[in-house]
Coordinates of C-alpha atoms in Angstrom, one line a residue:
Chain A
M230 CA 0.1 0.1 0.1
S231 CA 1.6 3.4 -0.8
Q232 CA 1.9 5.9 2.3
D233 CA -1.6 7.6 1.5
L234 CA -3.7 4.6 1.1
D235 CA -1.9 3.1 4.2
Q236 CA -3.0 6.8 6.3
V237 CA -6.9 6.0 5.2
Y238 CA -6.6 2.5 6.1
R239 CA -5.6 3.5 9.6
L240 CA -8.2 5.8 9.8
E241 CA -11.0 5.1 7.8
A242 CA -10.7 0.6 8.2
G243 CA -12.6 0.4 11.2
R244 CA -15.7 2.6 10.4
V245 CA -15.8 1.6 7.0
L246 CA -15.3 -2.1 8.2
A247 CA -18.3 -1.3 11.0
T248 CA -20.7 -0.4 8.1
L249 CA -19.9 -3.2 5.7
I250 CA -20.2 -6.2 9.0
R251 CA -24.0 -3.8 8.8
L252 CA -24.6 -4.2 5.3
V253 CA -23.5 -8.0 4.7
G254 CA -24.5 -8.6 8.3
D255 CA -21.2 -11.2 8.1
F256 CA -17.7 -10.8 9.7
D257 CA -16.0 -12.8 7.3
L258 CA -17.6 -11.6 4.2
A259 CA -17.2 -8.0 5.5
E260 CA -13.6 -8.5 5.9
E261 CA -13.0 -9.8 2.7
A262 CA -14.7 -7.4 0.9
L263 CA -12.5 -4.8 3.2
Q264 CA -9.0 -6.1 1.7
D265 CA -11.5 -6.2 -1.9
A266 CA -11.9 -2.4 -1.5
F267 CA -8.4 -1.5 -0.4
A268 CA -7.3 -3.0 -3.3
S269 CA -9.6 -1.9 -6.0
A270 CA -8.6 1.3 -3.9
A271 CA -4.8 1.0 -4.7
E272 CA -5.3 0.7 -8.3
Q273 CA -8.2 3.3 -9.2
W274 CA -6.5 6.2 -6.6
A275 CA -3.1 5.5 -8.1
R276 CA -4.7 6.6 -11.4
W277 CA -7.8 8.7 -11.1
G278 CA -6.9 10.0 -7.7
P279 CA -8.8 9.5 -4.3
P280 CA -12.6 10.3 -4.3
V281 CA -13.9 13.4 -2.1
N282 CA -15.0 10.7 0.1
A283 CA -12.8 8.1 0.4
A284 CA -15.1 5.9 3.5
A285 CA -18.1 6.7 1.1
W286 CA -16.2 5.1 -2.1
L287 CA -14.9 1.8 0.1
V288 CA -18.4 1.0 1.5
G289 CA -19.8 1.2 -2.1
V290 CA -17.0 -0.9 -3.4
G291 CA -16.9 -2.9 -0.5
R292 CA -20.4 -3.9 -0.7
R293 CA -20.7 -4.7 -4.3
K294 CA -17.6 -7.0 -3.6
A295 CA -19.1 -8.6 -1.2
I296 CA -22.0 -9.4 -3.6
D297 CA -19.7 -10.8 -6.2
R298 CA -18.3 -12.9 -3.9
L299 CA -21.1 -14.6 -2.8
R300 CA -22.2 -15.1 -6.4
R301 CA -18.7 -16.6 -7.0
R302 CA -19.1 -18.9 -4.1
N303 CA -22.6 -19.7 -5.2
L304 CA -21.4 -21.2 -8.4
I305 CA -19.0 -22.7 -7.0
S306 CA -21.2 -24.6 -4.2
R307 CA -24.4 -24.3 -5.3
K308 CA -25.4 -23.4 -1.9
Q309 CA -29.1 -21.5 -2.3
L310 CA -27.9 -19.6 1.3
D311 CA -24.9 -18.0 -0.6
L312 CA -27.3 -16.6 -3.2
E313 CA -30.0 -16.0 -1.0
M314 CA -27.6 -13.7 1.2
A315 CA -26.4 -12.2 -2.3
V316 CA -29.8 -11.6 -3.3
A317 CA -30.2 -9.9 0.8
I318 CA -27.8 -7.1 -0.1
E319 CA -28.2 -6.2 -3.6
T320 CA -32.0 -5.4 -2.6
Q321 CA -31.3 -3.5 0.9
I322 CA -33.2 -0.2 0.1
A323 CA -31.5 2.1 2.1
P324 CA -28.1 1.3 3.3
W325 CA -27.8 3.6 6.1
P326 CA -29.2 3.6 9.6
D327 CA -32.0 5.5 10.0
G328 CA -33.0 8.6 12.0
D329 CA -30.9 11.2 14.1
D330 CA -31.7 10.3 17.6
T331 CA -30.5 6.6 17.7
F332 CA -27.1 6.5 18.6
G333 CA -27.2 3.1 17.6
D334 CA -24.3 3.9 15.3
D335 CA -21.9 1.4 13.0
M336 CA -18.8 2.2 14.7
L337 CA -20.3 1.7 18.3
R338 CA -22.2 -1.3 17.0
L339 CA -18.6 -2.4 16.3
I340 CA -17.0 -1.8 19.3
F341 CA -20.1 -3.1 21.3
T342 CA -19.9 -6.4 19.4
C343 CA -16.1 -6.9 20.3
C344 CA -16.7 -6.4 23.9
H345 CA -19.3 -8.7 24.2
P346 CA -19.3 -10.4 27.3
A347 CA -20.2 -14.4 25.8
L348 CA -16.6 -13.2 24.3
G349 CA -12.9 -13.7 26.6
V350 CA -11.2 -10.8 27.8
D351 CA -8.2 -11.8 25.1
A352 CA -10.5 -12.1 22.4
Q353 CA -12.1 -8.5 22.8
V354 CA -8.9 -6.9 23.1
A355 CA -7.4 -8.8 19.8
L356 CA -10.7 -8.3 18.1
I357 CA -11.1 -4.5 18.8
L358 CA -7.1 -3.7 17.8
N359 CA -8.1 -5.9 14.9
T360 CA -11.0 -4.6 13.5
V361 CA -12.0 -1.1 15.2
C362 CA -8.4 0.2 14.8
G363 CA -7.2 -1.1 11.9
L364 CA -4.2 -3.4 13.1
S365 CA -2.7 -5.9 10.7
V366 CA -2.4 -9.8 12.6
E367 CA 0.9 -9.5 12.6
A368 CA 0.9 -5.7 14.6
V369 CA -1.2 -7.1 17.3
A370 CA 0.5 -10.2 17.7
R371 CA 4.1 -7.8 18.1
A372 CA 2.1 -5.5 20.2
F373 CA 1.1 -8.4 22.4
L374 CA 4.3 -10.1 22.4
A375 CA 2.8 -13.5 20.8
H376 CA 2.4 -15.7 18.3
K377 CA 1.2 -14.6 14.8
E378 CA -0.9 -17.7 14.9
T379 CA -1.6 -17.7 18.2
I380 CA -3.7 -14.5 17.5
A381 CA -4.6 -15.2 13.7
Q382 CA -6.6 -18.2 15.5
R383 CA -7.8 -16.1 18.9
L384 CA -9.9 -14.1 16.0
V385 CA -11.0 -17.2 14.2
R386 CA -12.1 -18.4 17.5
A387 CA -13.7 -15.4 18.6
K388 CA -15.3 -15.0 15.1
R389 CA -17.0 -17.8 14.9
K390 CA -18.2 -17.6 18.4
I391 CA -19.9 -14.2 17.0
R392 CA -21.4 -16.4 14.3
L393 CA -22.2 -19.3 15.8
A394 CA -23.8 -18.3 19.1
G395 CA -25.7 -15.1 17.3
I396 CA -23.9 -12.2 19.5
P397 CA -25.9 -9.6 18.0
Y398 CA -24.8 -6.6 16.0
E399 CA -26.3 -3.9 17.4
T400 CA -26.0 -1.3 20.4
P401 CA -27.1 -2.9 23.5
G402 CA -30.8 -1.5 25.0
P403 CA -31.3 1.0 27.5
E404 CA -32.0 -1.7 29.8
R405 CA -28.3 -3.1 29.5
I406 CA -25.8 -0.5 28.1
E407 CA -24.5 0.2 31.2
A408 CA -23.3 -3.0 32.1
R409 CA -21.9 -3.1 28.7
V410 CA -20.0 0.2 28.5
E411 CA -17.8 -1.0 31.5
G412 CA -16.8 -3.8 29.7
V413 CA -15.8 -1.5 27.0
L414 CA -13.9 0.6 29.0
A415 CA -11.9 -2.5 30.8
A416 CA -11.4 -3.6 27.3
I417 CA -10.1 -0.7 26.3
Y418 CA -7.8 0.4 29.7
L419 CA -6.6 -3.2 28.8
V420 CA -4.8 -2.3 25.1
F421 CA -3.8 1.1 27.2
N422 CA -1.9 -1.1 30.1
E423 CA -0.2 -3.6 27.3
G424 CA 1.3 -0.3 25.9
Y425 CA 1.6 1.9 28.9
A426 CA 3.8 -1.2 30.6
A427 CA 6.5 -1.5 27.8
S428 CA 6.0 2.7 26.9
S429 CA 10.2 2.9 27.9
G430 CA 11.0 -0.1 25.4
P431 CA 11.7 0.7 21.8
D432 CA 9.1 -1.2 20.4
L433 CA 7.3 1.5 19.1
M434 CA 3.9 -0.7 18.0
R435 CA 3.6 -0.6 21.9
G436 CA 3.6 2.9 22.0
D437 CA 1.0 2.6 19.2
L438 CA -1.6 1.2 21.6
C439 CA -1.5 3.8 24.3
R440 CA -2.3 6.0 21.6
E441 CA -5.0 3.6 20.1
A442 CA -6.6 3.4 23.7
I443 CA -6.6 6.8 24.4
R444 CA -8.5 7.1 20.7
L445 CA -10.9 4.6 21.7
A446 CA -11.4 6.2 25.0
R447 CA -11.8 9.3 23.3
L448 CA -14.7 7.9 21.1
M449 CA -16.7 6.4 24.1
I450 CA -16.1 10.0 25.6
E451 CA -18.0 11.8 22.7
L452 CA -20.3 9.1 22.2
L453 CA -21.9 9.2 26.0
A454 CA -21.9 13.4 25.7
L455 CA -24.2 12.2 22.4
M456 CA -26.4 10.1 24.8
L457 CA -26.1 12.3 27.6
L458 CA -27.7 14.9 25.5
H459 CA -30.3 12.8 23.7
D460 CA -31.1 11.0 26.5
S461 CA -31.9 14.0 28.1
R462 CA -34.9 14.8 26.4
R463 CA -36.3 10.9 26.9
L464 CA -39.2 11.9 29.5
A465 CA -40.5 15.0 26.8
R466 CA -40.5 13.4 23.3
A467 CA -43.5 10.8 24.1
S468 CA -46.7 11.8 25.9
A469 CA -48.3 9.4 28.4
E470 CA -50.4 7.9 25.5
G471 CA -47.2 7.4 23.6
D472 CA -47.8 9.9 21.0
I473 CA -44.6 11.3 19.8
I474 CA -44.0 14.7 20.7
L475 CA -42.1 16.6 18.6
L476 CA -39.0 19.0 19.4
E477 CA -41.0 22.5 18.8
D478 CA -43.2 21.4 21.1
Q479 CA -42.0 19.6 24.3
D480 CA -42.2 20.8 27.4
R481 CA -38.5 22.1 27.9
G482 CA -38.7 21.7 31.6
L483 CA -38.6 18.2 31.6
W484 CA -35.5 18.3 30.0
D485 CA -33.0 16.6 32.3
Q486 CA -30.7 19.7 32.7
G487 CA -28.2 17.3 34.9
E488 CA -27.8 15.0 32.5
I489 CA -27.4 18.6 29.8
G490 CA -24.9 19.7 32.0
E491 CA -23.0 16.8 32.0
G492 CA -23.1 16.2 28.3
L493 CA -22.5 19.9 27.8
A494 CA -19.2 19.9 29.4
L495 CA -18.4 16.7 27.2
V496 CA -19.1 18.3 24.6
D497 CA -17.0 21.4 25.0
R498 CA -14.2 18.9 25.9
A499 CA -14.5 16.8 22.9
L500 CA -14.6 19.6 20.4
R501 CA -11.4 21.1 22.0
A502 CA -9.3 18.2 21.0
P503 CA -6.5 18.4 18.5
G504 CA -7.4 17.3 15.2
Y505 CA -10.5 16.9 13.1
P506 CA -13.5 15.9 15.6
S507 CA -15.2 12.5 15.0
P508 CA -18.5 12.4 13.8
Y509 CA -19.8 11.6 17.1
A510 CA -18.5 14.9 18.3
V511 CA -20.1 16.8 15.3
Q512 CA -23.5 15.3 16.4
A513 CA -23.4 15.8 20.2
A514 CA -22.6 19.5 19.2
I515 CA -25.5 19.4 16.9
A516 CA -27.7 18.3 20.2
A517 CA -26.1 20.1 22.2
L518 CA -27.2 23.8 20.4
H519 CA -30.8 21.6 20.8
A520 CA -30.0 21.8 24.8
R521 CA -29.0 25.4 25.1
A522 CA -31.9 26.8 23.6
G523 CA -34.6 27.6 26.2
H524 CA -36.8 28.1 23.7
Y525 CA -37.9 26.5 20.3
S526 CA -37.4 29.7 18.7
E527 CA -33.9 30.6 20.5
T528 CA -32.7 27.9 18.3
D529 CA -29.2 28.2 17.1
W530 CA -30.7 27.2 13.4
R531 CA -27.7 28.8 11.3
Q532 CA -24.4 26.8 13.5
I533 CA -26.6 23.9 13.6
A534 CA -26.9 23.9 9.8
G535 CA -23.0 24.7 9.4
L536 CA -22.1 21.7 11.5
Y537 CA -24.7 19.2 9.4
E538 CA -22.3 20.4 6.7
V539 CA -18.9 19.4 8.1
L540 CA -21.2 16.2 9.3
A541 CA -22.4 15.9 6.2
R542 CA -18.5 15.9 4.9
L543 CA -17.5 13.1 7.9
L544 CA -19.9 10.8 7.5
P545 CA -21.8 11.5 4.3
S546 CA -25.2 10.2 4.5
P547 CA -28.6 11.0 3.2
V548 CA -30.1 10.8 6.5
V549 CA -27.8 13.6 7.0
E550 CA -28.5 15.6 4.4
L551 CA -32.1 15.5 4.7
N552 CA -31.3 17.3 8.5
R553 CA -29.5 19.2 6.8
A554 CA -32.6 20.3 4.4
I555 CA -34.5 21.1 7.7
A556 CA -31.7 23.0 9.6
I557 CA -31.7 25.7 6.2
S558 CA -35.3 26.1 6.0
M559 CA -34.7 27.4 9.2
V560 CA -32.6 30.2 8.4
D561 CA -33.1 30.4 4.3
G562 CA -36.4 29.4 4.2
P563 CA -38.8 26.4 3.5
A564 CA -38.1 27.3 -0.5
R565 CA -34.5 26.4 -0.5
A566 CA -34.8 23.6 1.8
L567 CA -37.6 21.5 -0.8
A568 CA -34.9 22.4 -3.7
L569 CA -32.5 20.5 -1.3
L570 CA -34.8 17.6 -0.7
D571 CA -36.0 17.1 -3.9
A572 CA -33.1 16.4 -5.0
L573 CA -32.4 14.3 -2.4
A574 CA -35.5 12.3 -3.5
A575 CA -34.4 12.4 -7.4
R576 CA -31.9 10.1 -6.1
G577 CA -34.1 7.7 -4.9
E578 CA -31.7 6.4 -1.8
L579 CA -34.2 7.2 0.7
D580 CA -37.4 6.3 -0.8
L581 CA -39.0 4.1 1.9
Y582 CA -38.2 6.2 4.5
H583 CA -40.6 8.4 5.6
P584 CA -39.2 11.3 7.3
L585 CA -38.1 12.9 3.3
P586 CA -42.0 12.9 2.1
A587 CA -42.8 14.3 5.9
A588 CA -40.2 17.1 5.4
R589 CA -41.4 17.1 2.2
A590 CA -44.6 17.9 3.8
E591 CA -43.9 20.4 5.8
M592 CA -41.9 23.0 3.7
L593 CA -44.5 22.2 0.8
S594 CA -47.2 23.9 3.2
R595 CA -45.0 26.5 4.3
L596 CA -45.0 27.7 1.1
G597 CA -48.4 27.6 0.7
R598 CA -48.7 24.7 -1.8
R599 CA -51.7 23.1 -0.4
D600 CA -52.6 20.1 -2.5
E601 CA -48.8 18.8 -2.7
A602 CA -48.1 19.3 0.7
I603 CA -51.1 16.6 1.5
E604 CA -49.9 14.1 -1.2
A605 CA -46.5 14.0 0.6
A606 CA -48.1 13.8 3.7
R607 CA -50.2 10.7 2.2
A608 CA -46.9 9.1 1.3
A609 CA -45.0 9.5 4.2
L610 CA -47.9 8.3 6.4
A611 CA -47.9 5.0 3.8
A612 CA -44.3 5.0 4.2
A613 CA -44.2 4.3 8.0
K614 CA -44.2 1.6 10.1
L615 CA -44.1 2.2 13.3
E616 CA -47.7 3.1 15.1
P617 CA -46.4 6.2 17.0
E618 CA -45.2 7.6 13.8
R619 CA -48.2 6.7 12.0
R620 CA -50.2 8.5 14.5
L621 CA -48.2 11.5 14.6
L622 CA -48.0 11.7 10.9
A623 CA -52.0 11.2 10.6
R624 CA -52.5 13.9 13.4
R625 CA -50.5 16.0 10.7
L626 CA -52.4 14.8 7.1
A627 CA -55.8 15.6 9.2
I628 CA -54.8 19.5 10.0
L629 CA -53.3 19.4 6.3
S630 CA -56.5 18.6 5.2
G631 CA -58.9 20.5 7.8
Chain B
M102 CA -32.1 -19.6 16.7
Q103 CA -32.4 -22.1 18.7
Y104 CA -30.7 -22.3 22.3
L105 CA -30.7 -25.6 24.5
L106 CA -30.4 -24.4 27.8
L107 CA -28.2 -27.1 30.4
I108 CA -28.6 -26.2 34.1
Y109 CA -26.7 -27.2 36.8
S110 CA -26.5 -26.9 40.2
N111 CA -24.9 -29.3 42.9
E112 CA -27.3 -32.2 43.6
A113 CA -26.0 -32.6 47.2
E114 CA -26.7 -29.5 48.1
F115 CA -29.7 -29.4 46.3
S116 CA -31.2 -32.9 47.9
A117 CA -30.5 -31.4 51.7
L118 CA -32.8 -28.2 51.0
P119 CA -36.0 -28.2 53.3
E120 CA -39.2 -29.2 52.2
P121 CA -40.7 -25.7 52.1
E122 CA -37.6 -24.1 50.2
L123 CA -38.5 -26.9 47.4
T124 CA -42.1 -26.7 47.3
A125 CA -41.0 -23.0 46.5
I126 CA -38.5 -23.7 44.3
M127 CA -40.8 -26.0 41.7
G128 CA -43.4 -23.3 41.9
D129 CA -40.5 -20.9 40.2
Y130 CA -40.2 -22.9 37.7
G131 CA -43.5 -23.7 36.9
A132 CA -44.4 -19.9 36.5
F133 CA -41.1 -19.6 34.8
T134 CA -41.8 -22.1 32.6
Q135 CA -45.7 -21.1 32.0
S136 CA -44.1 -17.3 30.5
I137 CA -41.9 -18.8 28.5
I138 CA -44.8 -21.1 26.9
A139 CA -46.6 -17.8 26.7
S140 CA -44.4 -15.3 25.2
G141 CA -43.1 -18.0 22.2
A142 CA -40.0 -19.6 23.3
F143 CA -40.6 -22.4 25.2
K144 CA -39.8 -25.6 22.8
A145 CA -39.0 -28.5 25.2
G146 CA -37.7 -28.9 28.9
D147 CA -37.4 -31.6 31.6
R148 CA -35.9 -31.9 34.4
L149 CA -33.8 -35.1 34.7
E150 CA -33.3 -37.7 37.2
W151 CA -29.9 -37.3 39.8
A152 CA -26.6 -37.9 38.1
S153 CA -26.4 -41.0 39.8
T154 CA -28.7 -42.8 37.4
A155 CA -26.9 -42.2 34.0
T156 CA -25.5 -44.3 32.5
T157 CA -22.5 -43.7 29.6
V158 CA -21.9 -45.6 26.7
R159 CA -18.3 -45.6 24.2
I160 CA -17.3 -46.9 21.4
R161 CA -13.5 -48.4 21.7
D162 CA -12.0 -51.0 19.1
G163 CA -15.4 -51.4 17.8
K164 CA -16.5 -52.6 21.4
T165 CA -19.7 -51.1 23.0
S166 CA -18.8 -50.3 26.9
I167 CA -21.2 -49.1 29.2
T168 CA -20.3 -48.1 32.4
D169 CA -22.3 -46.2 35.3
G170 CA -22.2 -42.5 36.4
P171 CA -22.0 -39.5 34.2
F172 CA -18.6 -39.0 31.4
A173 CA -17.4 -36.8 34.5
E174 CA -17.5 -36.1 37.9
T175 CA -17.7 -32.3 38.8
R176 CA -19.2 -30.4 41.4
E177 CA -22.2 -29.6 39.8
Q178 CA -24.5 -31.9 38.0
L179 CA -26.9 -31.4 34.4
G180 CA -30.3 -31.1 36.6
G181 CA -32.4 -30.5 33.9
Y182 CA -32.8 -28.6 30.0
Y183 CA -35.2 -26.1 28.3
M184 CA -35.2 -25.8 24.4
I185 CA -35.8 -22.4 24.0
E186 CA -36.1 -19.8 20.5
A187 CA -34.4 -16.4 20.7
K188 CA -33.5 -13.9 18.4
D189 CA -30.3 -13.7 19.6
L190 CA -27.4 -14.4 21.9
D191 CA -28.9 -11.4 24.2
E192 CA -32.4 -12.4 24.1
A193 CA -31.2 -16.1 25.0
T194 CA -29.0 -15.2 28.1
A195 CA -31.4 -12.7 29.3
I196 CA -34.1 -15.9 29.4
A197 CA -31.2 -18.3 30.8
A198 CA -30.9 -15.3 33.7
R199 CA -35.0 -16.1 34.5
V200 CA -34.3 -19.6 35.1
P201 CA -34.9 -20.6 38.5
G202 CA -31.7 -22.4 38.7
A203 CA -29.6 -19.7 37.8
K204 CA -30.0 -18.3 41.1
Y205 CA -28.4 -20.8 43.2
G206 CA -26.6 -23.2 40.2
S207 CA -25.9 -22.5 36.3
V208 CA -27.2 -22.6 33.4
E209 CA -25.2 -23.1 29.9
V210 CA -26.3 -21.6 26.6
R211 CA -25.4 -23.5 23.8
P212 CA -26.7 -22.5 20.6
V213 CA -28.1 -25.4 18.6
F214 CA -26.5 -26.6 15.5
A215 CA -27.8 -24.9 12.2
M216 CA -28.1 -27.5 9.5
S217 CA -28.0 -25.5 6.0

């Protein structure tokens, strides 16, 4: 690998792998696809230059490579399962996580899966370094002064257990998250200690372990900030009947000021850290701006729109663009936002994602285009699946039609 | 996925329990079994006879040998099992944690081999 690509690998491999695992539903296949994607990158970037967004490019290519691999495997094995998996990946509608208030982000999913208590601690640490931090098997072995075969064997066993025992690839629910965060922190500390204990030695690799541990711990702090700030609104987000209450209608007196204070302090610290902010820090900063507004009308939409623009560059996804368009509507008005939403709709990536037609309905209604607004609101209702969402959209449709 | 929950406990301690405690535990088992039947997770489940009634079968060099007792003497013995259907390991371990025996013994969670 060239120097540049090596750099990209160290920075992006974890994130790209995390998304690929979710898309293809299998650790091993995702890792093969990741290697394929980097092999393509080595070839194509040398000729055409690197793409604007390396991570998105790698995910896209990796996804196609995984499908190719399954189809080839099916030709040899004739296993129906391989073919079904290939078709399942191909027909995924929106390969992006939905909602901006779920912290079920891919990187977090990967960290929690690697640190699942059903895996041995040694296996957890090796998995984290290999997948999240993107260290090669050789590098992990060197760091632990272990044989390459020992580490390779440990990784194979751990991945096999994840698959066969049905360890879920997800962020644990609120009832389990506290205990699981402890497990993640313990694993990160082990990574750090492994490096720290030998930091006087000449082996640079071991000093790297300390840096990786600090990078992971920072990530966890940013995630914690994001979780605290989102969770602080929990009581205000739904009525006693289980109906959704939108941000603009929430009783801000119900927001948990303790959680907000803690979250804001963490965000400030994360944003002051040297280097590029992580996508989590940016998302937490957006949540912080909402938390700081005493009233909906005092929300700093200009800054929020700016932060969404930063986020769209760090973590390009149509869902982020949708949120950015909504923020822009609060600064520049509904006409500009509607143009962005229409462009987004034309790309078709969010076809079954009801917040898109719901946002269009909102903009059209603000522009006084009532018939089109009703049509968009109907499309949103048809696409929504969860009962509380359906009730909310039905209420809004009724107001528009009434 | 299907999981087998293997319930281990110390038989000596278990059989020394006073009658009211034993009745309470059986009541807990009854309630737990009913709850997983109602939730649809239950596939099968039984209490086993004491480990002392176990017989081990092996074939070595073409000869069948039948010996008394379980495969290995351990502090805790297999006393019962449930076969359950669960979405993933987290759901399976959550159900395993509700098996009354988890409080005084242990419950091993094993995925059932998937034929494909």
